[in-house]
Amino acid sequence: MTRSLGGSELAATIRHDASVAAAALTEMGIQPKLAVVLATADESTAWYVRSIAGAAKRTGILCDVVDLGPDATTEQIHSTLVDLGHDPDVHGVILQTPLPKGTDLDILREAITPDKDIDGANPVSLGRLIAHLPAFAPATAQAVLALLDFHDVDLPGKTATVVGRSTVVGIPAAHLLVQRDATVTVCHRHTADLIAGVRSADIVVVAAGIPGLITAEHIADGAIVIDVGTTATDDGELLGDVDAASVAGRAGALTPVPGGVGPVTTALLLNHTVDAATTQSARRRAEKTMKLVGLPGND
Ligand code: ADP
């Protein structure tokens, strides 16, 4: 029997905690606010952003979707991100991909203020995460670990294989697993023998964006499989990277798509926004106090 590792219950718990913290901050006059910068006509991306905005509102978090349109330039997106970085009422910033062809994602990621980088997109956040310094982890990578914890999957000493080495999912997920004492292999498009790389793992995390890439032949008996893939079909169906019918009965557990990693990721983005608001308001209070007593502040 393959256990289904659903994410809805965990997501609801995270959202509940975030809403309690958001209400407490709002009571103090600081309502957490998230800004999502969007520059695409892609309908499935627009749907995803609407779902984040709706969840934010239900959690007591303000959410501005800054839609720059599919023709936005690097300069326009860059200046929007810089302005949001300076806006004291905005605590969290997401730069939603895909971006228009020809825009420079590397430059834009660096324009997200690390304090507000609630999806860990700025390379500074990834560097700090790997160096065990406080930083927001990319929400999807953190959702993988949160799901494993929620479903009581033991990590120390286990072998884990991550399929995919993107800086937003595969690499941070691999680092989080290492930090939790798993022994980690990373496979990618140049891996010569994907079956051998995955077949030895107790825990498999798949983030390649290729529907059905992983089948029963890749999976060890009883392995725990986390499917991060969400490829949208033309009819709006979401497809995972794991062929669920194929691995059923072989894997010990598998996350569903949709309903697995996705809802936990969205909930963590809200949780990070509330954390960011807490940190920023505490820092502003400290800076005010410094000014009152005549000590130099940070600004
Ligand atoms: P995401 O951000 O969702 O992880 P990307 O498109 O940025 O998606 O990255 C896809 C990752 O999947 C890359 O690291 C790539 O090397 C990996 N990948 C693509 N094809 C294969 C394959 N056939 N076998 C293993 N890994 C693959």
PDB file of C-alpha atoms in Angstrom, residues 4 35 38 64 76 79 103 105 115 117 154 162 167 220 229 238 260:
ATOM      1  CA  SER A   4      -0.877   9.413   0.321  1.00  0.00           C
ATOM      2  CA  ALA A  35       3.288  42.229  -2.978  1.00  0.00           C
ATOM      3  CA  LEU A  38       3.606  39.611 -12.193  1.00  0.00           C
ATOM      4  CA  ASP A  64      -1.112  43.711  -3.845  1.00  0.00           C
ATOM      5  CA  GLN A  76      10.512  48.355 -15.317  1.00  0.00           C
ATOM      6  CA  SER A  79      12.423  49.684 -10.507  1.00  0.00           C
ATOM      7  CA  THR A 103      14.295  39.976 -19.207  1.00  0.00           C
ATOM      8  CA  LEU A 105      15.973  37.058 -14.035  1.00  0.00           C
ATOM      9  CA  ASP A 115      14.400  41.137   4.409  1.00  0.00           C
ATOM     10  CA  ASP A 117      12.476  37.956   0.096  1.00  0.00           C
ATOM     11  CA  ASP A 154      12.605  10.196   9.913  1.00  0.00           C
ATOM     12  CA  VAL A 162      16.659  15.015  -5.298  1.00  0.00           C
ATOM     13  CA  THR A 167      18.210  27.140  -7.421  1.00  0.00           C
ATOM     14  CA  ALA A 220      12.962   1.281  -4.106  1.00  0.00           C
ATOM     15  CA  GLY A 229       6.209  18.783 -10.304  1.00  0.00           C
ATOM     16  CA  LEU A 238      -1.887  19.713 -13.091  1.00  0.00           C
ATOM     17  CA  GLY A 260       0.536  17.752  -1.855  1.00  0.00           C
TER      18      GLY A 260
END
